[in-house]
PDB file of C-alpha atoms in Angstrom:
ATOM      1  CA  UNK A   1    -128.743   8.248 105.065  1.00  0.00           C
ATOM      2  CA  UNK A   2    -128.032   9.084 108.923  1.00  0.00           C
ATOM      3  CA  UNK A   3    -124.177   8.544 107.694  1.00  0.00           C
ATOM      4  CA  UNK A   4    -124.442  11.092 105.257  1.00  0.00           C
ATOM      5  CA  UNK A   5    -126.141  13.590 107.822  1.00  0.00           C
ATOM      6  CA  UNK A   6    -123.773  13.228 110.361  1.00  0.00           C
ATOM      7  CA  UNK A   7    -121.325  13.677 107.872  1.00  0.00           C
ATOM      8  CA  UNK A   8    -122.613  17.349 106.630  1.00  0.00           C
ATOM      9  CA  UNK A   9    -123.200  18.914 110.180  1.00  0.00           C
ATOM     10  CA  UNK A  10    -119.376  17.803 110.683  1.00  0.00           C
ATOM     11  CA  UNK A  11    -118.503  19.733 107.356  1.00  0.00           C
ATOM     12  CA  UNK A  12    -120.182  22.654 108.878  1.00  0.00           C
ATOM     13  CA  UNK A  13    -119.109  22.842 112.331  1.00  0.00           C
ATOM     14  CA  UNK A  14    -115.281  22.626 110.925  1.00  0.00           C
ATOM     15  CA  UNK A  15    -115.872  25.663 108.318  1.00  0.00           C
ATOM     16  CA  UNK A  16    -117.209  27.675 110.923  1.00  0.00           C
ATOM     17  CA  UNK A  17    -114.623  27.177 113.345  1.00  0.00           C
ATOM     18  CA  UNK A  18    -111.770  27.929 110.508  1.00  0.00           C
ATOM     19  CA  UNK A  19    -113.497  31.042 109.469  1.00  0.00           C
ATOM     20  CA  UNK A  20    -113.823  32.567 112.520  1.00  0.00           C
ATOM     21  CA  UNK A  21    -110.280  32.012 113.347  1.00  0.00           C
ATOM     22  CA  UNK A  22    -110.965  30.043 116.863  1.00  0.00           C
ATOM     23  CA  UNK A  23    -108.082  30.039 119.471  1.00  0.00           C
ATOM     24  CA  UNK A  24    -108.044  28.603 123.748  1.00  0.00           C
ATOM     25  CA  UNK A  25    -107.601  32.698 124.196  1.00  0.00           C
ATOM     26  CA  UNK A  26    -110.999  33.825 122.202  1.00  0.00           C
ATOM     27  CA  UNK A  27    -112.984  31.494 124.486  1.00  0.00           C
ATOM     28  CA  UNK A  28    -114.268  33.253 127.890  1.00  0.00           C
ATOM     29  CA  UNK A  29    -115.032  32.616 130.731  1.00  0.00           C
ATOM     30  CA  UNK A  30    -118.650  33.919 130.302  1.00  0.00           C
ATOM     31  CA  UNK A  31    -118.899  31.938 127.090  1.00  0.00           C
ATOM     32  CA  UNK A  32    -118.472  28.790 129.140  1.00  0.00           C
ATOM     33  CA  UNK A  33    -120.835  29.778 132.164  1.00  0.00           C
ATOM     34  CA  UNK A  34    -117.863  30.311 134.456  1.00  0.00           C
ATOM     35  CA  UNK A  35    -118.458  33.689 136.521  1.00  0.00           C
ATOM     36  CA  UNK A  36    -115.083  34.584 138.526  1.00  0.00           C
ATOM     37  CA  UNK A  37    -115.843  35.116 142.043  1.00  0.00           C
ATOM     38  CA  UNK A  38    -114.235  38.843 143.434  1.00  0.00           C
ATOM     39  CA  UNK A  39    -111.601  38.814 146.107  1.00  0.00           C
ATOM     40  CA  UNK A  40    -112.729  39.970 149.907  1.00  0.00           C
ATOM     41  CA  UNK A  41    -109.842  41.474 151.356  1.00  0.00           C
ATOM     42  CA  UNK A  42    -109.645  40.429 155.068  1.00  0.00           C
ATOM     43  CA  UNK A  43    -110.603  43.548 157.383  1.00  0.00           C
ATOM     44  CA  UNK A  44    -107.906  46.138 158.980  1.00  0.00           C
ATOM     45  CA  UNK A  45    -106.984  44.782 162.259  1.00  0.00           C
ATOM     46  CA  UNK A  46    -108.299  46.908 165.606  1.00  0.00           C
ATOM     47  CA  UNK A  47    -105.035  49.237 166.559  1.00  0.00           C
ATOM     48  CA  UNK A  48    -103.736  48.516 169.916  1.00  0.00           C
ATOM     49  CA  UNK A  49    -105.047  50.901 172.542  1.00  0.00           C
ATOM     50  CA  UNK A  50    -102.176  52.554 173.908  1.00  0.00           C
ATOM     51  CA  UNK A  51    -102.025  52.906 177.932  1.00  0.00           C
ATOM     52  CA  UNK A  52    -101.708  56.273 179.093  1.00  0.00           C
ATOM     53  CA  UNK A  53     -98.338  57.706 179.645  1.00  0.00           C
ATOM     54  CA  UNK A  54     -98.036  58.019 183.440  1.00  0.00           C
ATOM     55  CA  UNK A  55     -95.873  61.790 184.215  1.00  0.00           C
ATOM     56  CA  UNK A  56     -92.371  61.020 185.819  1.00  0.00           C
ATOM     57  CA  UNK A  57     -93.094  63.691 188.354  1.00  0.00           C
ATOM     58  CA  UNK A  58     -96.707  61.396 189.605  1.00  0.00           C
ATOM     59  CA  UNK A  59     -93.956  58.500 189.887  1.00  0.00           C
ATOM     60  CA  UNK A  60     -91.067  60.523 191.701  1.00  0.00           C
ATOM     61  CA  UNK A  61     -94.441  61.234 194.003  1.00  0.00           C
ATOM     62  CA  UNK A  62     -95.175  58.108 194.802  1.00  0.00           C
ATOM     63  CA  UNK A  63     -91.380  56.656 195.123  1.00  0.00           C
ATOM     64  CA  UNK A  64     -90.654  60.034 197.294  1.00  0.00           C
ATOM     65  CA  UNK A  65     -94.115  59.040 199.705  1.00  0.00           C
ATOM     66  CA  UNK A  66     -92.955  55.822 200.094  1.00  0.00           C
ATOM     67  CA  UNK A  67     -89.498  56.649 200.951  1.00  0.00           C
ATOM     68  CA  UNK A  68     -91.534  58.934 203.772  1.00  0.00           C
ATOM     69  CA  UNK A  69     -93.249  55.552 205.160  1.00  0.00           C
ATOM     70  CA  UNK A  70     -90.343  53.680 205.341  1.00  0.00           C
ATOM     71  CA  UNK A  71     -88.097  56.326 206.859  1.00  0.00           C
ATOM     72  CA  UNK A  72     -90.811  56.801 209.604  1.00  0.00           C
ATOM     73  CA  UNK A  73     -91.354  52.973 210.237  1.00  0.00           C
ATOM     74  CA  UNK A  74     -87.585  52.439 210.521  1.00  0.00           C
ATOM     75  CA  UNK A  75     -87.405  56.096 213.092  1.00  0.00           C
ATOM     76  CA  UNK A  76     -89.895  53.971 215.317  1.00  0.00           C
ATOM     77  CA  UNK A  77     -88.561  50.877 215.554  1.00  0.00           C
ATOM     78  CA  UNK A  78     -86.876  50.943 218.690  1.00  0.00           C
ATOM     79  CA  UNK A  79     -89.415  53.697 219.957  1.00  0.00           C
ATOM     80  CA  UNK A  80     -90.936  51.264 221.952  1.00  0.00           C
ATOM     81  CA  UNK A  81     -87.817  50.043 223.939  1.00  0.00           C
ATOM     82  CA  UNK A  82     -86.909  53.417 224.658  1.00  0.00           C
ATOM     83  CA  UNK A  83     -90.583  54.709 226.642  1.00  0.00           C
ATOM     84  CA  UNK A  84     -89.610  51.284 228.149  1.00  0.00           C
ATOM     85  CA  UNK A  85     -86.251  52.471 229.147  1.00  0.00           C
ATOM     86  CA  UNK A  86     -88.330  55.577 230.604  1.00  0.00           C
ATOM     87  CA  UNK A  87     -90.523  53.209 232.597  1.00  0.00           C
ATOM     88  CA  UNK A  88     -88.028  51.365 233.630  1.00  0.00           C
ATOM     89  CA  UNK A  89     -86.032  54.583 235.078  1.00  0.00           C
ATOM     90  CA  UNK A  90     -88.962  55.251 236.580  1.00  0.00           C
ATOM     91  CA  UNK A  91     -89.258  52.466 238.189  1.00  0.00           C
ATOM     92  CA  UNK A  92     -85.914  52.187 239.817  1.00  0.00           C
ATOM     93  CA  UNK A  93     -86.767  56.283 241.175  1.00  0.00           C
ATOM     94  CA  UNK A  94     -89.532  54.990 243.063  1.00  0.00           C
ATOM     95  CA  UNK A  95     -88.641  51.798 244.292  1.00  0.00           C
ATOM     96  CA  UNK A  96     -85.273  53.422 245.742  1.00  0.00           C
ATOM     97  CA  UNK A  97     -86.985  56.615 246.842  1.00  0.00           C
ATOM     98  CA  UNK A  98     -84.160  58.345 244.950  1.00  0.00           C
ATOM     99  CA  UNK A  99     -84.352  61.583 243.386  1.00  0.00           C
ATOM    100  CA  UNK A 100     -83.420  61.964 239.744  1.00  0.00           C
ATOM    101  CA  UNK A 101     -82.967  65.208 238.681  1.00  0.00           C
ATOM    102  CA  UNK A 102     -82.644  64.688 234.933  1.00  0.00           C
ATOM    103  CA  UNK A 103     -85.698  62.016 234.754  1.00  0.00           C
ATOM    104  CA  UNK A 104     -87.897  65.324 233.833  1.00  0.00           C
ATOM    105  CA  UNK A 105     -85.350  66.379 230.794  1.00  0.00           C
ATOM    106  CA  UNK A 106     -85.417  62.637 229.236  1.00  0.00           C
ATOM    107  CA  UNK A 107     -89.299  62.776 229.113  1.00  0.00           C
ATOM    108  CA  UNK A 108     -89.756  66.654 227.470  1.00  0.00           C
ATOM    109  CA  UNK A 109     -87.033  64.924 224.787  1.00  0.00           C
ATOM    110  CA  UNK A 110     -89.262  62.004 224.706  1.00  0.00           C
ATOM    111  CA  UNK A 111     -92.341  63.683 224.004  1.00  0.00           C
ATOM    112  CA  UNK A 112     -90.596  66.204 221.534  1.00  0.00           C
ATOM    113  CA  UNK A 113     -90.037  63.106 219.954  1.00  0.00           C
ATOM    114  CA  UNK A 114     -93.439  62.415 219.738  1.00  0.00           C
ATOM    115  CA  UNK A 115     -94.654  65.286 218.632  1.00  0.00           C
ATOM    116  CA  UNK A 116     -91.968  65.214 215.293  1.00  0.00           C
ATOM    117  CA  UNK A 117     -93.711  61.710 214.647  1.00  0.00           C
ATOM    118  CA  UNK A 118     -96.757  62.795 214.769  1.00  0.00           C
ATOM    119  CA  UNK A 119     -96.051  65.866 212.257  1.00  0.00           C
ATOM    120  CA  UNK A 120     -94.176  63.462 210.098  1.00  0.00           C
ATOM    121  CA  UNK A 121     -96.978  61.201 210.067  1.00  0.00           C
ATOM    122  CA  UNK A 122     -99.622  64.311 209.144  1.00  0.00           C
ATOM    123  CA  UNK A 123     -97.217  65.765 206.531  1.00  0.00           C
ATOM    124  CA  UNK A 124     -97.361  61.965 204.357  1.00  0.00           C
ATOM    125  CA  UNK A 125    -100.746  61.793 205.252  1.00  0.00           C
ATOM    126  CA  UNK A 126    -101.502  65.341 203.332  1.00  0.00           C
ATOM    127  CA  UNK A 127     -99.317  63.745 200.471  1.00  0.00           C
ATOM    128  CA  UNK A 128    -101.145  60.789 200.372  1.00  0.00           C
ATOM    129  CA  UNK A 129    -104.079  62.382 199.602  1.00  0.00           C
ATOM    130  CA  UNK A 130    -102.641  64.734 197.161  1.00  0.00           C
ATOM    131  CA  UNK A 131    -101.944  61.600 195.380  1.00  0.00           C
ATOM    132  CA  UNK A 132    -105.242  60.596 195.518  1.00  0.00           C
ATOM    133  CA  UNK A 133    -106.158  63.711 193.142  1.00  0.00           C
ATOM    134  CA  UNK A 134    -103.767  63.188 190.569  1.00  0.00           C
ATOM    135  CA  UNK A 135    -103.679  58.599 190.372  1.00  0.00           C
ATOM    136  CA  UNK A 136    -104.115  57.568 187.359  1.00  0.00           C
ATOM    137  CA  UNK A 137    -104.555  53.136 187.064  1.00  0.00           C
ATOM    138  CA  UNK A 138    -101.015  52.374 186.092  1.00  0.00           C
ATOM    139  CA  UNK A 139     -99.203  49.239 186.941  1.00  0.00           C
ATOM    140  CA  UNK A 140     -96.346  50.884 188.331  1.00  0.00           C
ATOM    141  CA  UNK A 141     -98.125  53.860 190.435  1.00  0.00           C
ATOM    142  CA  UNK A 142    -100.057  50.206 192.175  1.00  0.00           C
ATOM    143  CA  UNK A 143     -97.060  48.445 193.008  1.00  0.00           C
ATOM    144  CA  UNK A 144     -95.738  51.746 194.401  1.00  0.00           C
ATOM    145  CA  UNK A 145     -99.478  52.183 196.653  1.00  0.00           C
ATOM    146  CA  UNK A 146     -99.039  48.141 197.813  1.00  0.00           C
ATOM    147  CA  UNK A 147     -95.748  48.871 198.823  1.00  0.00           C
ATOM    148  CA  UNK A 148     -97.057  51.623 201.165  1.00  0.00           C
ATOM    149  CA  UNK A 149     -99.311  49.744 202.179  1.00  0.00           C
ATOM    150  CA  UNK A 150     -97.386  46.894 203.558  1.00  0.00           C
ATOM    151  CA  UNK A 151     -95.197  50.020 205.397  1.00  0.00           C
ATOM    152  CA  UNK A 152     -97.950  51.527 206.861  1.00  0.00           C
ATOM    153  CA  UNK A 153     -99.224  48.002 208.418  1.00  0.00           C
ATOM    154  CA  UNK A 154     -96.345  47.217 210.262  1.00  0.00           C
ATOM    155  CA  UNK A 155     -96.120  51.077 211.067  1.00  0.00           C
ATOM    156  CA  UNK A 156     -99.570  50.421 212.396  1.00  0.00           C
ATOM    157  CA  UNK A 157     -99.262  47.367 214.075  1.00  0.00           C
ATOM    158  CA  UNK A 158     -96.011  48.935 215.936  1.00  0.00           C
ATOM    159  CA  UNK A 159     -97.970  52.422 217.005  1.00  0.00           C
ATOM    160  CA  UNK A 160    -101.336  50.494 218.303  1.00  0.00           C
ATOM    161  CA  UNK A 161     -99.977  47.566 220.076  1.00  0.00           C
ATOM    162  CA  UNK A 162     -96.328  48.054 221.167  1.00  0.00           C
ATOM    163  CA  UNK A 163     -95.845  52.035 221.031  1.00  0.00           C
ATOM    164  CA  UNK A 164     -98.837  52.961 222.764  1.00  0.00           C
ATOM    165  CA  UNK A 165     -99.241  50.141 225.382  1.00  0.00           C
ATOM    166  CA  UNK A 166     -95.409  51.428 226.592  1.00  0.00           C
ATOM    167  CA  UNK A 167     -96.436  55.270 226.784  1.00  0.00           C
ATOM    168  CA  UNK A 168     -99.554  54.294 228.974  1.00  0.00           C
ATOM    169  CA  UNK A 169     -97.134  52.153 231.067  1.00  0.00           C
ATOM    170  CA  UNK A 170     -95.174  54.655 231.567  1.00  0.00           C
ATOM    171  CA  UNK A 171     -97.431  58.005 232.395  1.00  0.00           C
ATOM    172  CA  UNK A 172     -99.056  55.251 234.982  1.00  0.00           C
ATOM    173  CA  UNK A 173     -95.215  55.040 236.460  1.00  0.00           C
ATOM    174  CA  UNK A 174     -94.584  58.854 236.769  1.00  0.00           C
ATOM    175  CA  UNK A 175     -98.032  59.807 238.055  1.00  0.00           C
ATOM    176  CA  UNK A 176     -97.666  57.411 241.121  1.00  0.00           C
ATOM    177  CA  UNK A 177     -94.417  58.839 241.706  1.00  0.00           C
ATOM    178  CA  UNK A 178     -93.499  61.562 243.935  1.00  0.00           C
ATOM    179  CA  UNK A 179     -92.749  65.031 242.105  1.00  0.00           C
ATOM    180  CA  UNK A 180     -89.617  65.159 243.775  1.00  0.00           C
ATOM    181  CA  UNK A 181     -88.388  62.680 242.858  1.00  0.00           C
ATOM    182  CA  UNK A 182     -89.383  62.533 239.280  1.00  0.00           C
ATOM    183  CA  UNK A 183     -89.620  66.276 239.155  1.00  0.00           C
ATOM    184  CA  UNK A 184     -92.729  68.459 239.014  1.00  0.00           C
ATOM    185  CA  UNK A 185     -92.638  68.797 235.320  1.00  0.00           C
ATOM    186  CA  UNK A 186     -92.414  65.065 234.884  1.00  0.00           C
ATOM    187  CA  UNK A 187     -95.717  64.219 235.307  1.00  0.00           C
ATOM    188  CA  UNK A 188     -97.337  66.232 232.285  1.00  0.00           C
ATOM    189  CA  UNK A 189     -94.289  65.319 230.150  1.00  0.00           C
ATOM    190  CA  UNK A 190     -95.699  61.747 230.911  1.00  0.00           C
ATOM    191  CA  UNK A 191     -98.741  62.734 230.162  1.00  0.00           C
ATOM    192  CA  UNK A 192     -98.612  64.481 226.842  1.00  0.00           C
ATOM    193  CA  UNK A 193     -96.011  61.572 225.920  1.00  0.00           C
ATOM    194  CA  UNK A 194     -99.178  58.908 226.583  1.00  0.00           C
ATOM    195  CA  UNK A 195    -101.730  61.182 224.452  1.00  0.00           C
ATOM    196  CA  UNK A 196     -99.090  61.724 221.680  1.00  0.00           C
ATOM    197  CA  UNK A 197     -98.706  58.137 220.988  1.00  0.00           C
ATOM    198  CA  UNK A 198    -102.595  57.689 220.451  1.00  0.00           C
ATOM    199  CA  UNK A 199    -102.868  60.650 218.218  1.00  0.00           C
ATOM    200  CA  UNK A 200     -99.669  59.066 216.531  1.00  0.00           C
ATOM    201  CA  UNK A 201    -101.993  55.634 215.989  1.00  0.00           C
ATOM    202  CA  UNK A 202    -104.407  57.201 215.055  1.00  0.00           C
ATOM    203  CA  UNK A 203    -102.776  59.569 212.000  1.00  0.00           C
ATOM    204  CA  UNK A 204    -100.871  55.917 211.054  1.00  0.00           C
ATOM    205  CA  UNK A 205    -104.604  54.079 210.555  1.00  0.00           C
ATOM    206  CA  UNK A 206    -106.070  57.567 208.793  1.00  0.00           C
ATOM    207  CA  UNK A 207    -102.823  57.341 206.208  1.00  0.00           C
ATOM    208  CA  UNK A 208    -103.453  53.011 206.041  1.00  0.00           C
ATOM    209  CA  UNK A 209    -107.355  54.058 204.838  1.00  0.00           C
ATOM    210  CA  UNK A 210    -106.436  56.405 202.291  1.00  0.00           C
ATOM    211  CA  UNK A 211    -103.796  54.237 201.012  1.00  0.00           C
ATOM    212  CA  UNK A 212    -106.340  50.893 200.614  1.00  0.00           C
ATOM    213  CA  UNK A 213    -108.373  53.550 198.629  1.00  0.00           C
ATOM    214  CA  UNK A 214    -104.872  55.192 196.277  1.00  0.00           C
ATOM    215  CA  UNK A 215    -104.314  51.191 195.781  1.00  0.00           C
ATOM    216  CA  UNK A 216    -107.897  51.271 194.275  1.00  0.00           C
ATOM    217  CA  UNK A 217    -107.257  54.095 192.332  1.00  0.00           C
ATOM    218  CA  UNK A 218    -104.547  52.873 190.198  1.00  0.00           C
ATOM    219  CA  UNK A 219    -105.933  49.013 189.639  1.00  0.00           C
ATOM    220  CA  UNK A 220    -105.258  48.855 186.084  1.00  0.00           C
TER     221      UNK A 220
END
């Protein structure tokens, strides 16, 4: 009996599947329970932040104000040796008790000298602070600021300790000589030679503080 049942739900499973003309490409995925998941597409990727484009003139600035620093620290090199030469020659006047009439002429050119330095110095100052206004943090425009830097500290170094020290020497000299011997204008040349080379120190450290602070300015 359960033979024959078996056998007539078979019978009927069969004439329904021919009738309604069943095929693997009828059958779908909902019929079967199967839900197809949608594709996420992966999120657009950040654009790159592009770095501000520096001006050529700002770096033909900075190049030009170095160029300035270097110039002056080479001019100064051997400024010490000669206001030593100057001492020196004074010296020899007043140990010999021998009149030198061109002493006088030698300082005035000396402390011309000093005062071009010291306008020099002012005039890249004023840059460097014109720089200041326009920095922008740039790789480039902070190698260029470090590389004044390390000019204006041995520029520095040179005016405070070696520059200076020889003026003092050497309007201490020409004061405690006689006038003439020296000559009478020789003195205040001396002078003004001594209080050039401080003012000259002290333009040199004001251009070193403004510099630390153009270095800060273009950090990247």
């Amino acid at each position: 009996m359960k033979k024959l049942a078996f056998i007539a739900v078979l019978s009927s499973f069969a004439s329904v599947v021919c009738a309604s003309d069943f095929s693997l490409e009828t059958l779908k995925a909902g019929d079967i329970g199967v839900k197809a998941e949608a594709a996420v597409a992966p999120a657009p990727a950040a654009p790159l932040k592009e770095e501000a484009q520096v001006p050529q003139d700002l770096i033909n600035r900075f190049n030009a104000v170095k160029s300035e620093l270097w110039r002056l620290d080479s001019d100064t090199t051997w400024l010490r040796s000669d206001i030593d030469q100057l001492e020196s020659t004074a010296r020899r006047i007043v140990q010999s008790n021998t009149a030198d009439h061109f002493f006088q002429n030698d300082l005035q050119r000396m402390s011309w000298d000093m005062t071009r330095y010291n306008d020099t110095a002012q005039r890249i100052r004023s840059e460097v602070k014109s720089l200041l206004t326009s920095a922008q943090k740039d790789s480039g425009l902070n190698t260029a600021a470090r590389d004044m830097a390390w000019e204006t500290r041995t520029l520095l170094n040179r005016a405070q300790f070696d520059i200076e020290n020889s003026a003092q020497r050497l309007e201490w000299t020409v004061r405690g000589a006689k006038p003439e011997l020296v000559g009478y204008n020789a003195q205040w040349s001396a002078m003004d030679i001594s209080r050039y080379s401080r003012d000259f120190t002290w333009k040199v450290r004001d251009i070193s503080y403004d510099i630390q602070t153009l270095i800060s300015a273009t950090q990247p």
